[in-house]
Structures are given as C-alpha cells and as structure tokens.
C-alpha cells in the first residue's frame, strides 16, 4: 500500500514538473500543436506521402 502511495507522489511530481516547465517557456520557442505529439506525427506522415505522390505525378507528365 505504501508503494502505491509513493508511486502516486512520484507521478504527481513528474506531471507538475512538466507543467511548470511548459509554463516557463515563451510561445516563440514552442512548436504549434499541429507539429508536436501524436497529431504532429500523423500530419507529418500525411505531408510526406502527399509530397511523394505529387512528385510521382510530375514525373509521369
């Protein structure tokens, strides 16, 4: 039971640390939400595929 409480405290400390770090940085240093996290990963894959398809179509003409 004490281990669960200890892990909860550690998890809370990590979350608070990340939150306060993000509040301390200026907005110009942060990438927009569409370029970070899972959304950024998916959009990057879509962009790369779109560019590759356009290059293939230009090569066929």
Short mmCIF file of N, CA and C in Angstrom, two decimals:
data_model
loop_
_atom_site.label_atom_id
_atom_site.label_comp_id
_atom_site.label_asym_id
_atom_site.label_seq_id
_atom_site.Cartn_x
_atom_site.Cartn_y
_atom_site.Cartn_z
N UNK A 1 0.82 -1.19 0.00
CA UNK A 1 0.00 0.00 0.00
C UNK A 1 0.87 1.26 0.00
N UNK A 2 1.97 1.22 0.71
CA UNK A 2 2.86 2.38 0.74
C UNK A 2 3.54 2.59 -0.61
N UNK A 3 3.79 1.49 -1.32
CA UNK A 3 4.43 1.61 -2.64
C UNK A 3 3.51 2.33 -3.62
N UNK A 4 2.22 2.03 -3.55
CA UNK A 4 1.26 2.69 -4.43
C UNK A 4 1.21 4.18 -4.13
N UNK A 5 1.20 4.53 -2.87
CA UNK A 5 1.21 5.95 -2.49
C UNK A 5 2.47 6.65 -2.94
N UNK A 6 3.60 5.95 -2.80
CA UNK A 6 4.88 6.52 -3.23
C UNK A 6 4.92 6.75 -4.73
N UNK A 7 4.42 5.77 -5.49
CA UNK A 7 4.38 5.93 -6.95
C UNK A 7 3.45 7.07 -7.35
N UNK A 8 2.35 7.22 -6.63
CA UNK A 8 1.44 8.32 -6.91
C UNK A 8 2.09 9.67 -6.69
N UNK A 9 2.88 9.78 -5.63
CA UNK A 9 3.58 11.03 -5.35
C UNK A 9 4.62 11.32 -6.42
N UNK A 10 5.36 10.30 -6.84
CA UNK A 10 6.36 10.48 -7.89
C UNK A 10 5.70 10.89 -9.19
N UNK A 11 4.59 10.24 -9.55
CA UNK A 11 3.87 10.58 -10.77
C UNK A 11 3.36 12.02 -10.72
N UNK A 12 2.82 12.42 -9.59
CA UNK A 12 2.34 13.79 -9.43
C UNK A 12 3.48 14.80 -9.55
N UNK A 13 4.64 14.47 -8.99
CA UNK A 13 5.80 15.36 -9.09
C UNK A 13 6.26 15.51 -10.54
N UNK A 14 6.24 14.42 -11.29
CA UNK A 14 6.65 14.48 -12.70
C UNK A 14 5.68 15.35 -13.49
N UNK A 15 4.39 15.15 -13.28
CA UNK A 15 3.38 15.94 -14.00
C UNK A 15 3.51 17.42 -13.66
N UNK A 16 3.67 17.74 -12.40
CA UNK A 16 3.82 19.14 -12.00
C UNK A 16 5.11 19.74 -12.56
N UNK A 17 6.18 18.96 -12.62
CA UNK A 17 7.44 19.45 -13.18
C UNK A 17 7.26 19.79 -14.66
N UNK A 18 6.64 18.90 -15.41
CA UNK A 18 6.42 19.15 -16.84
C UNK A 18 5.51 20.36 -17.05
N UNK A 19 4.50 20.47 -16.23
CA UNK A 19 3.56 21.58 -16.35
C UNK A 19 4.24 22.92 -16.08
N UNK A 20 5.02 22.99 -15.02
CA UNK A 20 5.69 24.25 -14.70
C UNK A 20 6.78 24.59 -15.71
N UNK A 21 7.45 23.58 -16.26
CA UNK A 21 8.45 23.85 -17.30
C UNK A 21 7.79 24.43 -18.54
N UNK A 22 6.65 23.88 -18.93
CA UNK A 22 5.98 24.38 -20.13
C UNK A 22 5.42 25.78 -19.92
N UNK A 23 5.06 26.11 -18.70
CA UNK A 23 4.56 27.46 -18.42
C UNK A 23 5.70 28.48 -18.46
N UNK A 24 6.91 28.04 -18.21
CA UNK A 24 8.05 28.95 -18.16
C UNK A 24 8.65 29.29 -19.50
N UNK A 25 8.35 28.54 -20.54
CA UNK A 25 8.93 28.82 -21.86
C UNK A 25 8.05 29.81 -22.61
N UNK A 26 8.68 30.60 -23.47
CA UNK A 26 7.90 31.56 -24.26
C UNK A 26 7.23 30.84 -25.42
N UNK A 27 6.19 31.47 -25.95
CA UNK A 27 5.44 30.85 -27.04
C UNK A 27 6.23 30.75 -28.33
N UNK A 28 7.25 31.59 -28.49
CA UNK A 28 8.02 31.53 -29.73
C UNK A 28 8.93 30.31 -29.77
N UNK A 29 9.24 29.74 -28.62
CA UNK A 29 10.10 28.55 -28.57
C UNK A 29 9.31 27.26 -28.80
N UNK A 30 8.03 27.30 -28.57
CA UNK A 30 7.21 26.09 -28.68
C UNK A 30 6.73 25.90 -30.11
N UNK A 31 6.79 24.69 -30.62
CA UNK A 31 6.16 24.44 -31.92
C UNK A 31 4.63 24.45 -31.75
N UNK A 32 3.95 24.74 -32.83
CA UNK A 32 2.49 24.75 -32.77
C UNK A 32 1.98 23.34 -32.48
N UNK A 33 0.77 23.22 -31.99
CA UNK A 33 0.25 21.92 -31.57
C UNK A 33 0.14 20.95 -32.73
N UNK A 34 0.07 21.45 -33.97
CA UNK A 34 -0.02 20.55 -35.12
C UNK A 34 1.33 19.95 -35.49
N UNK A 35 2.41 20.38 -34.84
CA UNK A 35 3.73 19.86 -35.15
C UNK A 35 4.34 19.07 -34.00
N UNK A 36 3.58 18.81 -32.95
CA UNK A 36 4.13 18.05 -31.82
C UNK A 36 3.13 16.98 -31.39
N UNK A 37 3.63 16.00 -30.70
CA UNK A 37 2.79 14.92 -30.19
C UNK A 37 2.28 14.01 -31.28
N UNK A 38 1.27 13.21 -30.98
CA UNK A 38 0.74 12.26 -31.96
C UNK A 38 0.14 12.93 -33.18
N UNK A 39 -0.47 14.10 -32.98
CA UNK A 39 -1.06 14.82 -34.11
C UNK A 39 0.03 15.23 -35.09
N UNK A 40 1.12 15.74 -34.59
CA UNK A 40 2.24 16.13 -35.45
C UNK A 40 2.82 14.97 -36.20
N UNK A 41 2.92 13.82 -35.54
CA UNK A 41 3.45 12.62 -36.19
C UNK A 41 2.57 12.19 -37.35
N UNK A 42 1.26 12.15 -37.14
CA UNK A 42 0.33 11.73 -38.19
C UNK A 42 0.34 12.74 -39.34
N UNK A 43 0.31 14.02 -39.03
CA UNK A 43 0.31 15.03 -40.08
C UNK A 43 1.60 15.02 -40.88
N UNK A 44 2.72 14.72 -40.23
CA UNK A 44 3.99 14.63 -40.94
C UNK A 44 3.98 13.48 -41.94
N UNK A 45 3.43 12.34 -41.53
CA UNK A 45 3.33 11.20 -42.44
C UNK A 45 2.44 11.54 -43.62
N UNK A 46 1.33 12.20 -43.36
CA UNK A 46 0.40 12.58 -44.44
C UNK A 46 1.09 13.55 -45.40
N UNK A 47 1.81 14.54 -44.85
CA UNK A 47 2.51 15.51 -45.70
C UNK A 47 3.56 14.83 -46.57
N UNK A 48 4.33 13.92 -46.00
CA UNK A 48 5.38 13.23 -46.76
C UNK A 48 4.76 12.42 -47.88
N UNK A 49 3.67 11.71 -47.60
CA UNK A 49 3.00 10.92 -48.63
C UNK A 49 2.43 11.81 -49.72
N UNK A 50 1.87 12.96 -49.35
CA UNK A 50 1.30 13.88 -50.32
C UNK A 50 2.38 14.43 -51.25
N UNK A 51 3.52 14.80 -50.69
CA UNK A 51 4.63 15.32 -51.49
C UNK A 51 5.15 14.24 -52.43
N UNK A 52 5.28 13.02 -51.94
CA UNK A 52 5.77 11.93 -52.78
C UNK A 52 4.82 11.65 -53.94
N UNK A 53 3.51 11.70 -53.70
CA UNK A 53 2.54 11.48 -54.76
C UNK A 53 2.61 12.59 -55.80
N UNK A 54 2.78 13.83 -55.37
CA UNK A 54 2.89 14.94 -56.32
C UNK A 54 4.13 14.81 -57.18
N UNK A 55 5.24 14.38 -56.59
CA UNK A 55 6.47 14.21 -57.35
C UNK A 55 6.33 13.09 -58.38
N UNK A 56 5.63 12.03 -58.03
CA UNK A 56 5.41 10.93 -58.96
C UNK A 56 4.55 11.39 -60.13
N UNK A 57 3.52 12.19 -59.84
CA UNK A 57 2.63 12.67 -60.90
C UNK A 57 3.36 13.63 -61.83
N UNK A 58 4.24 14.47 -61.30
CA UNK A 58 5.01 15.38 -62.14
C UNK A 58 5.96 14.62 -63.04
N UNK A 59 6.48 13.51 -62.56
CA UNK A 59 7.40 12.70 -63.34
C UNK A 59 6.71 11.99 -64.49
N UNK A 60 5.42 11.69 -64.38
CA UNK A 60 4.67 11.00 -65.42
C UNK A 60 4.28 11.92 -66.56
N UNK A 61 4.19 13.22 -66.30
CA UNK A 61 3.73 14.17 -67.33
C UNK A 61 4.79 14.46 -68.33
#
